PDB file of C-alpha atoms in Angstrom:
ATOM      1  CA  UNK A   1      -0.003   0.001   0.002  1.00 90.00           C
ATOM      2  CA  UNK A   2       2.744   2.452   0.985  1.00 91.00           C
ATOM      3  CA  UNK A   3       4.921   1.454  -1.958  1.00 92.00           C
ATOM      4  CA  UNK A   4       2.158   2.480  -4.400  1.00 94.00           C
ATOM      5  CA  UNK A   5       1.588   5.774  -2.617  1.00 94.00           C
ATOM      6  CA  UNK A   6      -1.669   4.974  -0.843  1.00 94.00           C
ATOM      7  CA  UNK A   7      -2.196   6.417   2.642  1.00 92.00           C
ATOM      8  CA  UNK A   8      -5.371   4.737   3.895  1.00 90.00           C
ATOM      9  CA  UNK A   9      -6.467   1.108   3.882  1.00 85.00           C
ATOM     10  CA  UNK A  10     -10.145   1.714   2.888  1.00 89.00           C
ATOM     11  CA  UNK A  11      -9.055   3.380  -0.364  1.00 93.00           C
ATOM     12  CA  UNK A  12      -6.423   0.745  -1.120  1.00 92.00           C
ATOM     13  CA  UNK A  13      -8.836  -2.066  -0.272  1.00 90.00           C
ATOM     14  CA  UNK A  14     -10.970  -1.002  -3.253  1.00 93.00           C
ATOM     15  CA  UNK A  15      -7.960  -1.597  -5.479  1.00 94.00           C
ATOM     16  CA  UNK A  16      -7.406  -5.003  -3.836  1.00 93.00           C
ATOM     17  CA  UNK A  17     -11.057  -5.920  -4.414  1.00 93.00           C
ATOM     18  CA  UNK A  18     -10.831  -5.027  -8.114  1.00 93.00           C
ATOM     19  CA  UNK A  19      -7.682  -7.111  -8.424  1.00 94.00           C
ATOM     20  CA  UNK A  20      -9.416 -10.071  -6.790  1.00 94.00           C
ATOM     21  CA  UNK A  21     -12.352  -9.673  -9.189  1.00 93.00           C
ATOM     22  CA  UNK A  22      -9.866  -9.941 -12.056  1.00 93.00           C
ATOM     23  CA  UNK A  23      -8.678 -13.278 -10.622  1.00 91.00           C
ATOM     24  CA  UNK A  24     -12.253 -14.522 -10.661  1.00 90.00           C
ATOM     25  CA  UNK A  25     -12.702 -13.371 -14.265  1.00 89.00           C
ATOM     26  CA  UNK A  26      -9.574 -15.289 -15.256  1.00 91.00           C
ATOM     27  CA  UNK A  27     -10.643 -18.411 -13.337  1.00 89.00           C
ATOM     28  CA  UNK A  28      -7.559 -18.074 -11.146  1.00 91.00           C
ATOM     29  CA  UNK A  29      -8.079 -19.180  -7.558  1.00 92.00           C
ATOM     30  CA  UNK A  30      -8.014 -16.027  -5.417  1.00 93.00           C
ATOM     31  CA  UNK A  31      -6.447 -17.661  -2.290  1.00 93.00           C
ATOM     32  CA  UNK A  32      -3.558 -18.920  -4.442  1.00 91.00           C
ATOM     33  CA  UNK A  33      -2.735 -15.353  -5.471  1.00 93.00           C
ATOM     34  CA  UNK A  34      -3.911 -13.301  -2.495  1.00 94.00           C
ATOM     35  CA  UNK A  35      -2.818 -15.510   0.385  1.00 92.00           C
ATOM     36  CA  UNK A  36      -4.812 -14.764   3.580  1.00 90.00           C
ATOM     37  CA  UNK A  37      -2.543 -13.724   6.423  1.00 90.00           C
ATOM     38  CA  UNK A  38      -2.594 -11.843   9.729  1.00 87.00           C
ATOM     39  CA  UNK A  39      -0.178  -9.463  11.415  1.00 82.00           C
ATOM     40  CA  UNK A  40      -0.105  -7.838  14.827  1.00 82.00           C
ATOM     41  CA  UNK A  41      -0.515  -4.069  15.024  1.00 76.00           C
ATOM     42  CA  UNK A  42      -0.143  -2.581  18.508  1.00 78.00           C
ATOM     43  CA  UNK A  43      -1.163  -5.863  20.076  1.00 82.00           C
ATOM     44  CA  UNK A  44      -4.182  -6.256  17.778  1.00 86.00           C
ATOM     45  CA  UNK A  45      -4.416  -9.004  15.148  1.00 87.00           C
ATOM     46  CA  UNK A  46      -5.170  -7.553  11.676  1.00 81.00           C
ATOM     47  CA  UNK A  47      -6.405  -9.471   8.634  1.00 83.00           C
ATOM     48  CA  UNK A  48      -4.292  -8.937   5.560  1.00 84.00           C
ATOM     49  CA  UNK A  49      -2.774 -10.783   2.583  1.00 87.00           C
ATOM     50  CA  UNK A  50       0.564 -11.987   1.378  1.00 90.00           C
ATOM     51  CA  UNK A  51       0.756 -10.995  -2.249  1.00 92.00           C
ATOM     52  CA  UNK A  52       2.259 -13.195  -4.922  1.00 93.00           C
ATOM     53  CA  UNK A  53       4.034 -11.547  -7.809  1.00 92.00           C
ATOM     54  CA  UNK A  54       0.872 -11.892  -9.941  1.00 94.00           C
ATOM     55  CA  UNK A  55      -1.211 -10.305  -7.178  1.00 94.00           C
ATOM     56  CA  UNK A  56       1.197  -7.344  -7.185  1.00 93.00           C
ATOM     57  CA  UNK A  57       0.775  -7.168 -10.977  1.00 92.00           C
ATOM     58  CA  UNK A  58      -3.037  -7.133 -10.762  1.00 93.00           C
ATOM     59  CA  UNK A  59      -3.108  -4.587  -7.921  1.00 94.00           C
ATOM     60  CA  UNK A  60      -0.730  -2.315  -9.770  1.00 93.00           C
ATOM     61  CA  UNK A  61      -2.744  -2.540 -13.009  1.00 92.00           C
ATOM     62  CA  UNK A  62      -5.835  -1.387 -11.065  1.00 93.00           C
ATOM     63  CA  UNK A  63      -4.074   1.330  -9.068  1.00 94.00           C
ATOM     64  CA  UNK A  64      -4.138   5.062  -9.859  1.00 93.00           C
ATOM     65  CA  UNK A  65      -1.641   5.745 -12.651  1.00 89.00           C
ATOM     66  CA  UNK A  66      -1.501   9.394 -11.634  1.00 92.00           C
ATOM     67  CA  UNK A  67       0.630   8.355  -8.697  1.00 94.00           C
ATOM     68  CA  UNK A  68       4.301   8.296  -9.777  1.00 93.00           C
ATOM     69  CA  UNK A  69       4.902   5.197  -7.654  1.00 94.00           C
ATOM     70  CA  UNK A  70       2.139   3.365  -9.535  1.00 93.00           C
ATOM     71  CA  UNK A  71       3.405   4.445 -12.950  1.00 91.00           C
ATOM     72  CA  UNK A  72       6.869   3.146 -12.118  1.00 92.00           C
ATOM     73  CA  UNK A  73       5.542  -0.157 -10.717  1.00 92.00           C
ATOM     74  CA  UNK A  74       3.371  -0.686 -13.800  1.00 89.00           C
ATOM     75  CA  UNK A  75       6.385  -0.332 -16.045  1.00 89.00           C
ATOM     76  CA  UNK A  76       8.400  -2.878 -14.076  1.00 90.00           C
ATOM     77  CA  UNK A  77       5.671  -5.479 -13.547  1.00 89.00           C
ATOM     78  CA  UNK A  78       4.299  -5.164 -17.087  1.00 87.00           C
ATOM     79  CA  UNK A  79       7.810  -5.854 -18.383  1.00 89.00           C
ATOM     80  CA  UNK A  80       7.998  -9.001 -16.244  1.00 89.00           C
ATOM     81  CA  UNK A  81       4.575 -10.151 -17.497  1.00 89.00           C
ATOM     82  CA  UNK A  82       5.506  -9.506 -21.129  1.00 88.00           C
ATOM     83  CA  UNK A  83       8.730 -11.480 -20.692  1.00 88.00           C
ATOM     84  CA  UNK A  84       6.691 -14.525 -19.638  1.00 87.00           C
ATOM     85  CA  UNK A  85       4.323 -14.638 -22.651  1.00 86.00           C
ATOM     86  CA  UNK A  86       4.825 -14.619 -26.383  1.00 72.00           C
ATOM     87  CA  UNK A  87       3.110 -11.262 -26.944  1.00 77.00           C
ATOM     88  CA  UNK A  88       2.677  -8.130 -24.911  1.00 79.00           C
ATOM     89  CA  UNK A  89      -0.232  -7.641 -22.542  1.00 85.00           C
ATOM     90  CA  UNK A  90      -2.081  -4.429 -23.342  1.00 82.00           C
ATOM     91  CA  UNK A  91      -2.369  -1.954 -20.488  1.00 81.00           C
ATOM     92  CA  UNK A  92      -6.181  -1.978 -20.709  1.00 86.00           C
ATOM     93  CA  UNK A  93      -6.572  -5.774 -20.919  1.00 90.00           C
ATOM     94  CA  UNK A  94      -8.048  -6.123 -17.432  1.00 91.00           C
ATOM     95  CA  UNK A  95     -10.458  -3.239 -17.981  1.00 91.00           C
ATOM     96  CA  UNK A  96     -11.632  -4.811 -21.247  1.00 93.00           C
ATOM     97  CA  UNK A  97     -12.353  -8.084 -19.451  1.00 94.00           C
ATOM     98  CA  UNK A  98     -14.221  -6.313 -16.661  1.00 93.00           C
ATOM     99  CA  UNK A  99     -16.415  -4.251 -19.001  1.00 95.00           C
ATOM    100  CA  UNK A 100     -17.179  -7.389 -21.047  1.00 95.00           C
ATOM    101  CA  UNK A 101     -18.299  -9.174 -17.885  1.00 94.00           C
ATOM    102  CA  UNK A 102     -20.406  -6.166 -16.888  1.00 95.00           C
ATOM    103  CA  UNK A 103     -21.982  -6.152 -20.354  1.00 96.00           C
ATOM    104  CA  UNK A 104     -22.867  -9.826 -19.996  1.00 95.00           C
ATOM    105  CA  UNK A 105     -24.621  -9.056 -16.710  1.00 96.00           C
ATOM    106  CA  UNK A 106     -26.288  -5.979 -18.234  1.00 97.00           C
ATOM    107  CA  UNK A 107     -27.742  -7.977 -21.096  1.00 96.00           C
ATOM    108  CA  UNK A 108     -29.118 -10.531 -18.640  1.00 96.00           C
ATOM    109  CA  UNK A 109     -30.812  -7.755 -16.684  1.00 96.00           C
ATOM    110  CA  UNK A 110     -32.204  -6.172 -19.862  1.00 97.00           C
ATOM    111  CA  UNK A 111     -33.502  -9.553 -20.992  1.00 96.00           C
ATOM    112  CA  UNK A 112     -35.241 -10.170 -17.643  1.00 96.00           C
ATOM    113  CA  UNK A 113     -36.859  -6.712 -17.707  1.00 97.00           C
ATOM    114  CA  UNK A 114     -38.061  -7.256 -21.281  1.00 97.00           C
ATOM    115  CA  UNK A 115     -39.498 -10.682 -20.458  1.00 96.00           C
ATOM    116  CA  UNK A 116     -41.427  -9.180 -17.531  1.00 96.00           C
ATOM    117  CA  UNK A 117     -42.775  -6.629 -20.007  1.00 96.00           C
ATOM    118  CA  UNK A 118     -44.209  -9.368 -22.202  1.00 96.00           C
ATOM    119  CA  UNK A 119     -41.369 -10.255 -24.550  1.00 96.00           C
ATOM    120  CA  UNK A 120     -41.462 -13.911 -25.592  1.00 95.00           C
ATOM    121  CA  UNK A 121     -38.263 -15.950 -25.824  1.00 92.00           C
ATOM    122  CA  UNK A 122     -38.701 -16.379 -29.585  1.00 94.00           C
ATOM    123  CA  UNK A 123     -38.881 -12.569 -29.941  1.00 95.00           C
ATOM    124  CA  UNK A 124     -35.651 -11.740 -28.146  1.00 94.00           C
ATOM    125  CA  UNK A 125     -33.650 -11.740 -31.384  1.00 94.00           C
ATOM    126  CA  UNK A 126     -35.929  -9.047 -32.836  1.00 96.00           C
ATOM    127  CA  UNK A 127     -35.649  -6.973 -29.671  1.00 97.00           C
ATOM    128  CA  UNK A 128     -31.862  -7.311 -29.455  1.00 96.00           C
ATOM    129  CA  UNK A 129     -31.399  -6.514 -33.128  1.00 96.00           C
ATOM    130  CA  UNK A 130     -33.446  -3.314 -32.707  1.00 97.00           C
ATOM    131  CA  UNK A 131     -30.870  -2.037 -30.233  1.00 97.00           C
ATOM    132  CA  UNK A 132     -28.031  -2.701 -32.678  1.00 97.00           C
ATOM    133  CA  UNK A 133     -29.933  -1.027 -35.527  1.00 97.00           C
ATOM    134  CA  UNK A 134     -30.391   2.071 -33.384  1.00 97.00           C
ATOM    135  CA  UNK A 135     -26.764   2.290 -32.311  1.00 97.00           C
ATOM    136  CA  UNK A 136     -25.059   1.162 -35.536  1.00 97.00           C
ATOM    137  CA  UNK A 137     -27.640   1.771 -38.285  1.00 96.00           C
ATOM    138  CA  UNK A 138     -27.045  -1.894 -39.061  1.00 95.00           C
ATOM    139  CA  UNK A 139     -28.472  -5.234 -37.992  1.00 94.00           C
ATOM    140  CA  UNK A 140     -26.194  -7.479 -35.955  1.00 93.00           C
ATOM    141  CA  UNK A 141     -25.444  -9.688 -38.958  1.00 93.00           C
ATOM    142  CA  UNK A 142     -24.722  -6.633 -41.127  1.00 95.00           C
ATOM    143  CA  UNK A 143     -22.464  -5.279 -38.394  1.00 95.00           C
ATOM    144  CA  UNK A 144     -20.495  -8.532 -38.217  1.00 93.00           C
ATOM    145  CA  UNK A 145     -19.943  -8.347 -41.996  1.00 93.00           C
ATOM    146  CA  UNK A 146     -19.013  -4.680 -41.764  1.00 93.00           C
ATOM    147  CA  UNK A 147     -16.470  -5.392 -39.025  1.00 92.00           C
ATOM    148  CA  UNK A 148     -15.041  -8.251 -41.068  1.00 90.00           C
ATOM    149  CA  UNK A 149     -14.670 -10.734 -38.238  1.00 88.00           C
ATOM    150  CA  UNK A 150     -15.332 -14.474 -38.210  1.00 85.00           C
ATOM    151  CA  UNK A 151     -17.334 -15.401 -35.111  1.00 84.00           C
ATOM    152  CA  UNK A 152     -16.710 -18.942 -33.902  1.00 81.00           C
ATOM    153  CA  UNK A 153     -19.164 -21.010 -31.903  1.00 78.00           C
ATOM    154  CA  UNK A 154     -19.731 -19.786 -28.340  1.00 79.00           C
ATOM    155  CA  UNK A 155     -18.170 -16.422 -29.190  1.00 86.00           C
ATOM    156  CA  UNK A 156     -19.939 -13.097 -29.825  1.00 92.00           C
ATOM    157  CA  UNK A 157     -18.985  -9.829 -31.468  1.00 95.00           C
ATOM    158  CA  UNK A 158     -18.623  -8.329 -27.998  1.00 96.00           C
ATOM    159  CA  UNK A 159     -15.568 -10.538 -27.416  1.00 95.00           C
ATOM    160  CA  UNK A 160     -13.708  -8.599 -30.132  1.00 95.00           C
ATOM    161  CA  UNK A 161     -14.730  -5.075 -29.184  1.00 95.00           C
ATOM    162  CA  UNK A 162     -12.388  -2.591 -27.557  1.00 95.00           C
ATOM    163  CA  UNK A 163     -13.063  -1.005 -24.187  1.00 94.00           C
ATOM    164  CA  UNK A 164     -14.760   2.113 -25.628  1.00 95.00           C
ATOM    165  CA  UNK A 165     -17.223   0.148 -27.747  1.00 97.00           C
ATOM    166  CA  UNK A 166     -17.931  -2.327 -24.949  1.00 97.00           C
ATOM    167  CA  UNK A 167     -18.643   0.530 -22.547  1.00 97.00           C
ATOM    168  CA  UNK A 168     -21.017   2.149 -25.058  1.00 97.00           C
ATOM    169  CA  UNK A 169     -22.942  -1.104 -25.418  1.00 97.00           C
ATOM    170  CA  UNK A 170     -23.032  -1.533 -21.668  1.00 98.00           C
ATOM    171  CA  UNK A 171     -24.598   1.922 -21.369  1.00 97.00           C
ATOM    172  CA  UNK A 172     -27.052   1.040 -24.150  1.00 98.00           C
ATOM    173  CA  UNK A 173     -28.348  -2.169 -22.557  1.00 97.00           C
ATOM    174  CA  UNK A 174     -28.579  -0.766 -19.024  1.00 97.00           C
ATOM    175  CA  UNK A 175     -30.404   2.340 -20.229  1.00 97.00           C
ATOM    176  CA  UNK A 176     -32.742   0.215 -22.347  1.00 98.00           C
ATOM    177  CA  UNK A 177     -33.723  -1.717 -19.221  1.00 97.00           C
ATOM    178  CA  UNK A 178     -34.266   1.539 -17.290  1.00 97.00           C
ATOM    179  CA  UNK A 179     -36.372   3.122 -20.044  1.00 97.00           C
ATOM    180  CA  UNK A 180     -38.565   0.040 -20.333  1.00 97.00           C
ATOM    181  CA  UNK A 181     -39.252   0.234 -16.597  1.00 96.00           C
ATOM    182  CA  UNK A 182     -39.852   3.987 -16.658  1.00 96.00           C
ATOM    183  CA  UNK A 183     -42.111   4.106 -19.724  1.00 95.00           C
ATOM    184  CA  UNK A 184     -44.040   0.899 -19.087  1.00 95.00           C
ATOM    185  CA  UNK A 185     -43.389  -0.375 -22.610  1.00 95.00           C
ATOM    186  CA  UNK A 186     -45.136  -3.687 -23.316  1.00 96.00           C
ATOM    187  CA  UNK A 187     -44.938  -6.244 -26.095  1.00 96.00           C
ATOM    188  CA  UNK A 188     -42.342  -6.819 -28.795  1.00 96.00           C
ATOM    189  CA  UNK A 189     -43.176  -3.722 -30.848  1.00 96.00           C
ATOM    190  CA  UNK A 190     -42.955  -1.183 -28.016  1.00 97.00           C
ATOM    191  CA  UNK A 191     -39.933  -2.925 -26.507  1.00 97.00           C
ATOM    192  CA  UNK A 192     -38.118  -2.987 -29.846  1.00 97.00           C
ATOM    193  CA  UNK A 193     -38.933   0.691 -30.428  1.00 97.00           C
ATOM    194  CA  UNK A 194     -37.484   1.475 -27.000  1.00 97.00           C
ATOM    195  CA  UNK A 195     -34.301  -0.509 -27.706  1.00 97.00           C
ATOM    196  CA  UNK A 196     -33.852   1.240 -31.038  1.00 97.00           C
ATOM    197  CA  UNK A 197     -34.431   4.722 -29.557  1.00 98.00           C
ATOM    198  CA  UNK A 198     -31.891   4.171 -26.779  1.00 98.00           C
ATOM    199  CA  UNK A 199     -29.392   2.869 -29.365  1.00 97.00           C
ATOM    200  CA  UNK A 200     -29.895   6.031 -31.414  1.00 98.00           C
ATOM    201  CA  UNK A 201     -29.306   8.168 -28.318  1.00 97.00           C
ATOM    202  CA  UNK A 202     -26.024   6.385 -27.577  1.00 97.00           C
ATOM    203  CA  UNK A 203     -24.956   6.772 -31.181  1.00 97.00           C
ATOM    204  CA  UNK A 204     -25.621  10.528 -31.052  1.00 97.00           C
ATOM    205  CA  UNK A 205     -23.553  10.916 -27.882  1.00 96.00           C
ATOM    206  CA  UNK A 206     -20.637   8.998 -29.410  1.00 97.00           C
ATOM    207  CA  UNK A 207     -20.700  11.061 -32.595  1.00 97.00           C
ATOM    208  CA  UNK A 208     -20.792  14.322 -30.614  1.00 96.00           C
ATOM    209  CA  UNK A 209     -17.990  13.190 -28.304  1.00 95.00           C
ATOM    210  CA  UNK A 210     -15.512  11.691 -30.744  1.00 94.00           C
ATOM    211  CA  UNK A 211     -16.892  12.123 -34.235  1.00 95.00           C
ATOM    212  CA  UNK A 212     -16.410   8.394 -34.811  1.00 95.00           C
ATOM    213  CA  UNK A 213     -19.432   6.209 -35.544  1.00 96.00           C
ATOM    214  CA  UNK A 214     -19.485   2.997 -33.479  1.00 96.00           C
ATOM    215  CA  UNK A 215     -19.449   0.792 -36.583  1.00 96.00           C
ATOM    216  CA  UNK A 216     -16.084   2.368 -37.503  1.00 96.00           C
ATOM    217  CA  UNK A 217     -14.385   1.558 -34.201  1.00 95.00           C
ATOM    218  CA  UNK A 218     -11.651  -1.053 -34.718  1.00 94.00           C
ATOM    219  CA  UNK A 219     -11.971  -4.526 -33.277  1.00 93.00           C
ATOM    220  CA  UNK A 220      -9.304  -5.991 -31.042  1.00 93.00           C
ATOM    221  CA  UNK A 221      -7.962  -9.427 -30.157  1.00 91.00           C
ATOM    222  CA  UNK A 222     -10.424 -12.053 -28.989  1.00 92.00           C
ATOM    223  CA  UNK A 223     -10.744 -11.755 -25.204  1.00 93.00           C
ATOM    224  CA  UNK A 224     -10.306 -15.518 -24.887  1.00 91.00           C
ATOM    225  CA  UNK A 225      -6.739 -15.136 -26.108  1.00 90.00           C
ATOM    226  CA  UNK A 226      -6.199 -12.113 -23.866  1.00 92.00           C
ATOM    227  CA  UNK A 227      -7.326 -14.130 -20.839  1.00 92.00           C
ATOM    228  CA  UNK A 228      -5.063 -16.984 -21.893  1.00 91.00           C
ATOM    229  CA  UNK A 229      -2.086 -14.641 -22.054  1.00 90.00           C
ATOM    230  CA  UNK A 230      -2.825 -13.274 -18.580  1.00 92.00           C
ATOM    231  CA  UNK A 231      -3.151 -16.787 -17.164  1.00 91.00           C
ATOM    232  CA  UNK A 232       0.189 -17.697 -18.761  1.00 91.00           C
ATOM    233  CA  UNK A 233       1.720 -14.708 -17.011  1.00 91.00           C
ATOM    234  CA  UNK A 234       0.174 -15.874 -13.734  1.00 91.00           C
ATOM    235  CA  UNK A 235       1.729 -19.338 -14.129  1.00 90.00           C
ATOM    236  CA  UNK A 236       5.091 -17.842 -15.044  1.00 91.00           C
ATOM    237  CA  UNK A 237       5.077 -15.514 -12.047  1.00 90.00           C
ATOM    238  CA  UNK A 238       4.139 -18.417  -9.791  1.00 89.00           C
ATOM    239  CA  UNK A 239       7.277 -20.205 -10.906  1.00 88.00           C
ATOM    240  CA  UNK A 240       9.321 -17.075 -10.129  1.00 87.00           C
ATOM    241  CA  UNK A 241       7.769 -16.973  -6.666  1.00 87.00           C
ATOM    242  CA  UNK A 242       8.606 -20.622  -5.937  1.00 81.00           C
ATOM    243  CA  UNK A 243      11.379 -21.058  -3.361  1.00 75.00           C
ATOM    244  CA  UNK A 244      14.728 -22.309  -4.529  1.00 64.00           C
ATOM    245  CA  UNK A 245      15.133 -26.084  -4.220  1.00 61.00           C
ATOM    246  CA  UNK A 246      18.930 -26.034  -4.183  1.00 57.00           C
ATOM    247  CA  UNK A 247      20.208 -28.191  -1.285  1.00 54.00           C
ATOM    248  CA  UNK A 248      22.115 -26.560   1.561  1.00 50.00           C
ATOM    249  CA  UNK A 249      25.328 -28.462   2.068  1.00 54.00           C
ATOM    250  CA  UNK A 250      26.750 -29.219   5.565  1.00 52.00           C
ATOM    251  CA  UNK A 251      30.302 -30.064   4.615  1.00 48.00           C
ATOM    252  CA  UNK A 252      29.328 -33.148   2.610  1.00 44.00           C
ATOM    253  CA  UNK A 253      27.221 -33.807  -0.446  1.00 45.00           C
ATOM    254  CA  UNK A 254      24.169 -34.547   1.696  1.00 41.00           C
ATOM    255  CA  UNK A 255      21.620 -31.774   2.264  1.00 39.00           C
ATOM    256  CA  UNK A 256      20.653 -30.833   5.811  1.00 39.00           C
ATOM    257  CA  UNK A 257      17.500 -32.420   7.189  1.00 32.00           C
TER     258      UNK A 257
END
């Protein structure tokens, strides 16, 4: 905490919690990386953690880059991570993963709200496509063709979007759910109209902010590969953390017991 320039535990604990959430997203066991521990402070036992090298990497990636200590630590730990994998790990890789997970949850919430408003399961494709048409002026299939990406089974276009585009879609789906609840829209027609209108609103904001239409935002590497690279870094750092197994000699060739 002190090394990264943080003064209070409550603020730093938020960074720790985000780093732990990244472990969960990568299917890395949290106790293997953030090892529960206690220490005595003025006679009082305090709960804390022993951090592995990968835990330090995750914490640093989530810490405030405006702090010079954090910026320096990111440079060092990112270099170690990159040395352990074939390609570099982008600085926003963890944020991309988090926003993608939030978008998955947001779509589930939007779906539940729409079903309560009378949307049938067979109509969900129509409803979902309306949101894409509003935001992109294209259907989902047209958008996939426009982006020029091949979507494999169990993958979606979201898995190839950058952080900005993912965040825009997260805003779209959460606001669609809110507008359905606030307007009392019912049935596939009203729900689809609502999804399209919210998509149009998000598109307008993006065009005003950056001048770039969402369909023109570049795609990035499949998040499955990004996660695999991060997990490889975790394994490599675990090996670096492992204690040396060289025997300690006691005057003969036999190690001490």
